C-alpha cells in the first residue's frame, strides 16, 4: 500500500460548493481545541452528511472526548448523529489534556450531555454498513478506531472513498501515539491521504482572527466563541500558541484543491451561507432587549442553533406577514435551506411554490420570498394553484434544480394543531392569533430546517 503524503497549505479552489453532491463523512477526533473548530466547520457545511463521530485516545481521553462531542452536538442542535468512544491506549496522557478536556466552556454555559456513549467500533461498523455509497473518513487524531474496525471486517475497507488523516509517517504526534494503527491501516490498503503538519505554514489562532470569528453570527462561530472564551484559552490566543492544525485539514473536505493559506477561505467556511446585507436599517436586532418580551427567551437559542440568516429571514417575514405564523416561518426555513443546498445568494433562485393562494397554508409563500429574494416584483416566483396545496417548492439555481417538501408526519401534526386552534378559538379571533404566536415561537425553535424537509435534487448538471 502506498501512503500518499499531501503537503497541505491552504488556498482558493475554483470548484463551487453547490455543484457537489452531499458527501457522506465520518469524523474521528481526539477532541483538542482545533478539533472543535474543525467540527464546527464540518457540521455547518450543508454539502456534508456527517454519519458518525468517534473519539480516540489523544489530546482527550476517548470517554471525555465523546462526552464533549455530545455537548457540542447538543449546542448545534445536531444530536441525532451517532457518537462512539474508542479504546484507551497504554501511553501517558499529553501535558495539555486538561486544557483539551475542559474545552474552554464556561461553567454557566456548559451544555447538557444526556445520551449514553457507545463503542466506537460498533458505531463505525454501523455507519459504514448503512451509508449508501462510499464514505470519506476524516481522522484528526490517531488511527486507532479505523484500524480496530477494519480488523473486525476488512471488507469495510471497500466502503471508504478516502481517509483524510492529519498526520504523517513518524515523527508525528498522531502517528507516534499509535504507530501500530498506522501500520495496520496501511496494510489494509486504505486510500489514505496524509496531511503534513508544517508549523511554518500553519498560522496561529491570533487575536485578529479571533475577533473576526466572534463577529460572525453563525452557529459554527458561536460554538468556537463559547469554547474559547475561558481566560486560559484567551491567554494562549494572545500568545499565538494555538495553531490551525485540524481546522486546515477539515477544509480539505470543502476545497480538495487548496494549495496555500487564505484567511478569507477559512472565514467563509464558518459562514457557508451568503449573508443578507441591509438597505435601510443599520443592523438586524439580535439583542433580546430590542425584541418584544415573549420573543426574548428565544433569541439566543434560535441564533445558536440556526444562525443569523434564518433569524433575519424569519424576522423580516413576520414583519411583512404582520403576525408570527408557523407556515410563514416554515417558508423562511425552506428558503434558507434551498440557498444552503444550492449555494445561492439572495435573488439568485427561481421558485415554484405549491402552497396555493389560500391561508393559512399560503402564508408559506411569504417566507419563501423573503428568504430567497425571489419575488413577484422580480418575476422569479410563481404559485401553482392546481392540485392539493402543500408545503413544497421547486428551486432553480443555474444548472441545479431542487425540490423540497415538508415531511408528511410534520405536516400532519401541524395540520392537527391548527385545526385544534380553530376549534377552540375560531379562525380570526384575537385569542386564535395569540395562541398561534405561542405555537409559532415553539415551532421556530424546535423545527430544524436540516431535518424537516424531504430533499430531492432533480437536475444537477456538471
Coordinates of C-alpha atoms in Angstrom, one line a residue:
X1 CA 0.0 0.0 0.0
X2 CA 1.3 3.4 -0.9
X3 CA 0.9 6.2 1.7
X4 CA 0.0 9.4 -0.1
X5 CA 1.6 12.4 1.5
X6 CA -0.2 15.6 0.8
X7 CA 1.8 18.6 1.8
X8 CA -1.1 20.8 2.7
X9 CA -1.1 24.5 2.8
X10 CA -4.4 26.4 2.2
X11 CA -5.7 28.4 -0.7
X12 CA -8.6 29.1 -3.1
X13 CA -10.1 26.4 -5.3
X14 CA -12.4 27.1 -8.2
X15 CA -14.9 24.3 -7.6
X16 CA -18.2 25.7 -6.4
X17 CA -19.6 24.0 -3.3
X18 CA -23.1 24.0 -4.7
X19 CA -22.1 21.8 -7.6
X20 CA -21.1 19.0 -5.2
X21 CA -23.5 16.2 -4.2
X22 CA -24.0 15.8 -0.4
X23 CA -20.9 13.8 0.8
X24 CA -21.2 11.2 3.5
X25 CA -18.5 11.8 6.1
X26 CA -17.3 10.1 9.3
X27 CA -15.2 12.2 11.7
X28 CA -12.6 10.6 14.1
X29 CA -11.3 13.1 16.6
X30 CA -9.2 13.3 19.8
X31 CA -11.1 16.5 20.7
X32 CA -8.4 19.1 21.1
X33 CA -9.5 22.7 20.6
X34 CA -8.5 22.6 16.9
X35 CA -10.7 19.6 16.5
X36 CA -13.7 21.6 17.9
X37 CA -13.1 24.3 15.3
X38 CA -12.8 21.6 12.6
X39 CA -16.1 20.0 13.7
X40 CA -17.7 23.4 13.7
X41 CA -16.8 23.7 10.0
X42 CA -17.8 20.2 9.1
X43 CA -21.2 20.3 10.9
X44 CA -22.2 23.6 9.5
X45 CA -21.5 22.7 5.8
X46 CA -24.7 21.7 4.1
X47 CA -22.9 19.7 1.4
X48 CA -21.5 17.3 4.0
X49 CA -23.6 14.5 5.6
X50 CA -22.0 13.5 8.9
X51 CA -22.9 9.9 9.5
X52 CA -21.0 9.4 12.8
X53 CA -18.3 10.9 15.1
X54 CA -15.9 8.7 17.1
X55 CA -13.2 9.7 19.6
X56 CA -9.7 8.4 20.1
X57 CA -7.1 8.5 22.9
X58 CA -5.1 11.6 22.1
X59 CA -5.5 15.2 23.3
X60 CA -8.5 14.0 25.3
X61 CA -9.4 10.6 26.7
X62 CA -11.9 8.7 24.5
X63 CA -14.7 8.9 27.1
X64 CA -14.3 12.6 27.9
X65 CA -13.8 13.4 24.3
X66 CA -17.1 11.6 23.4
X67 CA -18.9 13.5 26.2
X68 CA -17.6 16.8 24.8
X69 CA -18.7 15.8 21.3
X70 CA -22.2 15.2 22.6
X71 CA -22.2 18.6 24.3
X72 CA -21.0 20.2 21.0
X73 CA -23.8 18.4 19.1
X74 CA -26.4 19.5 21.6
X75 CA -25.2 23.1 21.2
X76 CA -25.6 22.9 17.4
X77 CA -28.9 21.0 17.5
X78 CA -27.2 18.0 15.8
X79 CA -27.6 15.4 18.5
X80 CA -29.1 12.9 16.0
X81 CA -25.5 12.0 14.9
X82 CA -24.2 8.7 16.5
X83 CA -21.2 9.1 18.7
X84 CA -18.8 6.4 19.9
X85 CA -15.7 6.3 22.2
X86 CA -12.6 4.3 21.2
X87 CA -10.3 2.3 23.4
X88 CA -7.7 3.8 25.7
X89 CA -4.0 3.4 24.8
X90 CA -1.3 2.3 27.1
X91 CA 0.7 5.5 26.9
X92 CA 0.9 8.7 29.0
X93 CA -1.6 11.5 28.6
X94 CA -0.3 14.6 26.9
X95 CA 0.5 17.6 29.1
X96 CA -2.3 19.6 27.5
X97 CA -5.0 17.0 28.3
X98 CA -6.7 19.0 31.0
X99 CA -6.9 22.0 28.7
X100 CA -8.4 19.9 25.9
X101 CA -10.9 18.2 28.1
X102 CA -12.3 21.4 29.7
X103 CA -12.5 22.9 26.2
X104 CA -12.9 26.4 27.5
X105 CA -16.6 26.1 28.2
X106 CA -17.6 28.4 31.0
X107 CA -19.4 26.5 33.7
X108 CA -22.6 28.6 33.3
X109 CA -22.7 27.8 29.5
X110 CA -21.9 24.1 29.6
X111 CA -24.5 22.2 27.5
X112 CA -26.1 19.1 29.0
X113 CA -24.9 15.6 27.9
X114 CA -27.9 13.3 28.2
X115 CA -27.1 10.5 25.8
X116 CA -25.2 7.3 26.6
X117 CA -21.8 6.8 24.9
X118 CA -21.4 3.8 22.5
X119 CA -18.4 1.8 21.4
X120 CA -16.5 3.4 18.5
X121 CA -16.1 0.2 16.6
X122 CA -19.8 -0.6 16.8
X123 CA -20.7 2.9 15.7
X124 CA -18.2 2.8 12.8
X125 CA -19.4 -0.6 11.6
X126 CA -23.0 0.6 11.5
X127 CA -22.2 3.8 9.8
X128 CA -20.0 2.2 7.1
X129 CA -22.5 -0.6 6.5
X130 CA -25.7 1.5 6.4
X131 CA -24.5 4.5 4.5
X132 CA -25.4 4.4 0.8
X133 CA -22.3 4.9 -1.3
X134 CA -18.7 5.3 -0.2
X135 CA -17.7 7.4 2.9
X136 CA -15.0 9.9 3.4
X137 CA -13.2 9.3 6.7
X138 CA -11.8 12.5 8.3
X139 CA -9.3 11.5 11.0
X140 CA -8.0 14.3 13.3
X141 CA -6.1 12.1 15.8
X142 CA -4.6 8.6 16.0
X143 CA -5.8 6.0 13.5
X144 CA -6.8 3.6 16.4
X145 CA -10.5 3.4 15.7
X146 CA -10.2 2.8 12.0
X147 CA -7.6 0.1 12.5
X148 CA -9.7 -1.7 15.1
X149 CA -12.8 -1.6 12.9
X150 CA -11.1 -3.0 9.8
X151 CA -9.6 -5.8 11.9
X152 CA -13.2 -6.9 12.6
X153 CA -14.1 -7.0 8.9
X154 CA -11.6 -6.0 6.3
X155 CA -14.4 -5.8 3.7
X156 CA -15.4 -2.5 5.2
X157 CA -12.3 -1.0 3.5
X158 CA -14.4 -1.1 0.3
X159 CA -16.9 1.3 2.0
X160 CA -14.2 4.0 2.2
X161 CA -13.9 6.6 -0.6
X162 CA -10.9 8.2 1.1
X163 CA -9.3 8.6 4.5
X164 CA -8.0 12.2 5.2
X165 CA -5.7 12.0 8.1
X166 CA -4.0 14.8 10.0
X167 CA -0.7 13.0 10.4
X168 CA 2.4 11.7 8.6
X169 CA 4.9 9.0 8.9
X170 CA 6.9 9.2 12.2
X171 CA 8.0 11.6 13.7
X172 CA 4.5 12.9 14.1
X173 CA 2.3 13.2 17.2
X174 CA -0.8 11.5 15.8
X175 CA 1.3 8.7 14.2
X176 CA 3.6 8.2 17.2
X177 CA 0.5 8.0 19.5
X178 CA -0.5 4.6 17.9
X179 CA 2.1 3.5 15.3
X180 CA 0.6 0.0 15.2
X181 CA -2.6 1.5 13.9
X182 CA -0.8 3.4 11.1
X183 CA 0.8 0.1 10.0
X184 CA -2.5 -1.7 10.1
X185 CA -4.4 0.9 8.2
X186 CA -1.6 1.0 5.6
X187 CA -1.6 -2.8 5.3
X188 CA -5.4 -2.9 4.7
X189 CA -4.9 -0.9 1.5
X190 CA -6.9 2.0 2.7
X191 CA -6.9 5.1 0.3
X192 CA -5.0 7.2 2.8
X193 CA -4.2 10.9 2.2
X194 CA -1.9 12.2 5.0
X195 CA -1.8 15.9 5.7
X196 CA 1.7 17.2 6.6
X197 CA 2.0 19.2 9.8
X198 CA 4.2 22.2 8.9
X199 CA 4.2 24.9 11.7
X200 CA 5.9 27.4 9.4
X201 CA 2.9 27.3 7.0
X202 CA 0.1 26.7 9.5
X203 CA -0.9 30.0 11.0
X204 CA -1.9 30.6 14.6
X205 CA -5.3 31.5 16.0
X206 CA -4.3 35.1 16.7
X207 CA -6.3 37.9 18.2
X208 CA -7.3 39.4 14.8
X209 CA -8.7 36.1 13.6
X210 CA -10.4 35.5 16.9
X211 CA -12.1 38.9 16.7
X212 CA -13.3 38.1 13.1
X213 CA -14.8 34.8 14.2
X214 CA -16.6 36.4 17.2
X215 CA -18.1 38.9 14.8
X216 CA -19.7 36.1 12.7
X217 CA -23.3 35.4 13.7
X218 CA -23.3 31.7 12.7
X219 CA -23.8 28.6 14.9
X220 CA -20.2 27.5 14.0
X221 CA -18.7 30.8 15.1
X222 CA -20.8 30.9 18.3
X223 CA -19.5 27.4 19.1
X224 CA -15.9 28.5 18.7
X225 CA -16.6 31.6 20.8
X226 CA -18.2 29.6 23.6
X227 CA -15.3 27.1 23.7
X228 CA -12.5 29.7 23.6
X229 CA -13.7 32.3 26.0
X230 CA -12.1 30.9 29.1
X231 CA -9.3 33.1 30.4
X232 CA -6.6 30.4 30.0
X233 CA -7.6 29.9 26.3
X234 CA -7.6 33.6 25.7
X235 CA -4.1 33.8 27.0
X236 CA -3.0 31.2 24.5
X237 CA -4.6 33.2 21.7
X238 CA -2.8 36.3 22.9
X239 CA 0.5 34.3 22.8
X240 CA -0.4 32.9 19.4
X241 CA 0.1 29.4 20.8
X242 CA -2.9 27.7 19.2
X243 CA -2.3 26.6 15.6
X244 CA -5.0 25.9 13.0
X245 CA -3.9 22.3 12.5
X246 CA -7.2 20.4 12.3
X247 CA -9.1 23.4 11.0
X248 CA -6.9 23.3 7.9
X249 CA -7.4 19.5 7.5
X250 CA -11.2 19.9 7.7
X251 CA -11.1 22.4 4.8
X252 CA -9.9 19.6 2.5
X253 CA -13.4 18.2 2.6
X254 CA -14.7 21.5 1.1
X255 CA -11.8 22.5 -1.1
X256 CA -9.7 19.5 -2.1
X257 CA -7.5 21.6 -4.4
X258 CA -6.4 24.1 -1.8
X259 CA -2.7 25.0 -2.2
X260 CA -2.0 27.9 0.2
X261 CA -3.5 29.5 3.3
X262 CA -6.1 32.1 2.7
X263 CA -7.8 33.7 5.7
X264 CA -11.0 34.5 3.7
X265 CA -11.5 30.9 2.8
X266 CA -11.3 29.9 6.4
X267 CA -13.8 32.5 7.5
X268 CA -16.1 31.6 4.6
X269 CA -16.2 28.0 5.8
X270 CA -17.5 29.3 9.2
X271 CA -20.1 31.3 7.2
X272 CA -21.3 28.9 4.5
X273 CA -24.4 30.8 3.6
X274 CA -24.0 34.2 1.8
X275 CA -25.1 36.9 4.2
X276 CA -28.1 39.2 3.8
X277 CA -27.0 42.8 3.8
X278 CA -29.1 45.8 4.8
X279 CA -30.7 48.5 2.7
X280 CA -32.3 50.9 5.2
X281 CA -31.6 49.6 8.7
X282 CA -28.1 49.6 10.1
X283 CA -28.3 46.1 11.6
X284 CA -30.9 43.4 12.4
X285 CA -31.9 43.2 16.1
X286 CA -30.2 40.4 17.9
X287 CA -30.1 41.8 21.4
X288 CA -33.1 40.4 23.4
X289 CA -33.8 43.8 24.8
X290 CA -34.6 45.0 21.3
X291 CA -37.4 42.4 20.8
X292 CA -40.9 42.0 22.3
X293 CA -40.9 40.3 25.7
X294 CA -42.3 36.9 24.6
X295 CA -39.6 36.6 22.0
X296 CA -36.6 37.5 24.2
X297 CA -36.1 34.0 25.7
X298 CA -35.9 32.5 22.2
X299 CA -33.4 34.9 20.6
X300 CA -30.1 33.3 21.6
X301 CA -31.3 29.7 21.3
X302 CA -32.6 30.3 17.8
X303 CA -29.4 32.2 16.8
X304 CA -27.2 29.5 18.3
X305 CA -29.0 26.7 16.6
X306 CA -29.9 28.1 13.2
X307 CA -27.6 31.1 12.6
X308 CA -28.2 34.7 11.6
X309 CA -29.6 34.2 8.1
X310 CA -32.6 32.2 9.2
X311 CA -33.1 34.7 12.1
X312 CA -33.1 37.6 9.6
X313 CA -35.4 35.9 7.2
X314 CA -37.9 34.9 9.8
X315 CA -37.9 38.3 11.5
X316 CA -38.5 40.1 8.1
X317 CA -41.1 37.5 7.1
X318 CA -43.0 38.1 10.4
X319 CA -43.0 41.9 9.9
X320 CA -44.2 41.5 6.3
X321 CA -46.8 39.0 7.3
X322 CA -48.0 41.1 10.2
X323 CA -48.1 38.2 12.7
X324 CA -46.0 35.3 13.8
X325 CA -47.1 32.2 12.0
X326 CA -45.8 28.7 11.7
X327 CA -46.3 28.4 7.9
X328 CA -44.6 31.7 7.1
X329 CA -41.7 30.7 9.3
X330 CA -41.6 27.3 7.6
X331 CA -41.4 29.1 4.3
X332 CA -38.4 31.1 5.6
X333 CA -36.7 27.9 6.8
X334 CA -37.3 26.2 3.5
X335 CA -35.9 29.2 1.5
X336 CA -32.8 29.3 3.7
X337 CA -32.3 25.5 3.3
X338 CA -32.6 25.8 -0.5
X339 CA -30.0 28.5 -0.5
X340 CA -27.7 26.3 1.6
X341 CA -28.1 23.3 -0.7
X342 CA -27.7 25.2 -4.0
X343 CA -25.1 27.7 -2.8
X344 CA -27.3 30.6 -4.0
X345 CA -27.1 34.1 -2.7
X346 CA -30.2 36.3 -2.3
X347 CA -32.1 36.9 -5.6
X348 CA -30.4 34.1 -7.4
X349 CA -33.2 31.5 -7.1
X350 CA -36.3 31.0 -9.2
X351 CA -39.0 29.4 -7.1
X352 CA -42.2 27.5 -7.8
X353 CA -44.4 27.1 -4.7
X354 CA -47.2 24.5 -4.3
X355 CA -48.7 26.1 -1.2
X356 CA -51.6 27.6 -3.1
X357 CA -53.2 31.0 -2.5
X358 CA -55.5 30.3 0.5
X359 CA -54.4 31.0 4.1
X360 CA -53.1 29.6 6.3
X361 CA -51.0 27.4 4.1
X362 CA -50.4 30.2 1.5
X363 CA -48.6 32.1 4.3
X364 CA -45.7 29.8 3.4
X365 CA -45.2 31.9 0.3
X366 CA -44.2 35.0 2.2
X367 CA -41.4 33.2 3.9
X368 CA -40.2 31.8 0.6
X369 CA -40.0 35.2 -0.9
X370 CA -38.2 36.8 2.0
X371 CA -35.6 34.0 2.5
X372 CA -34.7 33.6 -1.2
X373 CA -35.3 37.1 -2.6
X374 CA -37.5 35.5 -5.3
X375 CA -40.4 37.9 -5.6
X376 CA -43.4 38.9 -7.7
X377 CA -41.7 42.1 -8.5
X378 CA -38.7 40.3 -9.9
X379 CA -40.8 37.8 -11.6
X380 CA -38.9 34.9 -10.0
X381 CA -41.6 33.2 -8.0
X382 CA -44.8 31.6 -9.1
X383 CA -47.5 29.7 -7.2
X384 CA -49.1 26.6 -8.6
X385 CA -52.8 26.6 -7.9
X386 CA -53.7 23.2 -9.3
X387 CA -53.6 20.2 -7.0
X388 CA -53.7 19.9 -3.3
X389 CA -51.9 22.8 -1.5
X390 CA -48.8 21.7 0.5
X391 CA -45.6 23.0 1.9
X392 CA -43.5 22.2 -1.1
X393 CA -41.4 24.2 -3.6
X394 CA -39.0 23.7 -6.5
X395 CA -35.9 25.9 -6.6
X396 CA -33.7 26.5 -9.6
X397 CA -30.2 28.0 -9.5
X398 CA -28.2 27.9 -12.6
X399 CA -27.9 24.2 -13.7
X400 CA -29.3 22.8 -10.4
X401 CA -33.0 22.2 -9.6
X402 CA -34.0 21.1 -6.2
X403 CA -37.4 20.0 -4.7
X404 CA -38.1 20.4 -1.0
X405 CA -41.2 19.2 0.7
X406 CA -42.2 19.3 4.4
X407 CA -42.2 15.7 5.7
X408 CA -45.6 14.1 6.0
X409 CA -45.5 13.4 9.7
X410 CA -44.7 17.0 10.5
X411 CA -47.2 18.4 8.0
X412 CA -49.9 16.2 9.6
X413 CA -49.0 17.2 13.1
X414 CA -49.2 20.9 12.2
X415 CA -52.5 20.5 10.4
X416 CA -53.9 18.8 13.5
X417 CA -52.6 21.5 15.8
X418 CA -54.0 24.2 13.5
X419 CA -57.4 22.6 13.4
X420 CA -57.4 22.4 17.2
X421 CA -56.8 26.2 17.4
X422 CA -59.7 26.9 15.0
X423 CA -62.0 24.7 17.0
X424 CA -61.1 26.4 20.3
X425 CA -61.0 30.0 19.2
X426 CA -62.4 30.3 15.7
X427 CA -60.2 31.3 12.8
X428 CA -59.7 35.0 13.1
X429 CA -60.2 35.9 16.7
X430 CA -57.6 37.7 18.9
X431 CA -57.4 34.5 21.1
X432 CA -56.6 32.5 18.0
X433 CA -53.7 34.7 16.9
X434 CA -52.4 34.9 20.5
X435 CA -52.1 31.1 20.6
X436 CA -50.8 31.0 17.0
X437 CA -48.0 33.2 18.2
X438 CA -47.1 31.0 21.1
X439 CA -47.1 27.9 18.9
X440 CA -45.1 29.6 16.2
X441 CA -42.3 30.6 18.6
X442 CA -42.1 27.0 19.7
X443 CA -42.0 25.7 16.1
X444 CA -39.4 28.2 15.1
X445 CA -37.1 26.9 17.8
X446 CA -37.9 23.2 17.5
X447 CA -38.1 22.6 13.7
X448 CA -34.6 22.2 12.3
X449 CA -34.5 23.1 8.6
X450 CA -31.9 20.4 8.0
X451 CA -34.2 17.7 9.3
X452 CA -37.8 18.6 8.4
X453 CA -37.8 18.6 4.6
X454 CA -37.6 15.8 2.0
X455 CA -34.8 16.9 -0.3
X456 CA -34.6 15.8 -3.9
X457 CA -32.1 17.1 -6.5
X458 CA -34.0 17.0 -9.8
X459 CA -31.2 18.2 -12.0
X460 CA -27.5 19.0 -11.2
X461 CA -25.6 19.2 -14.4
X462 CA -21.8 19.2 -14.3

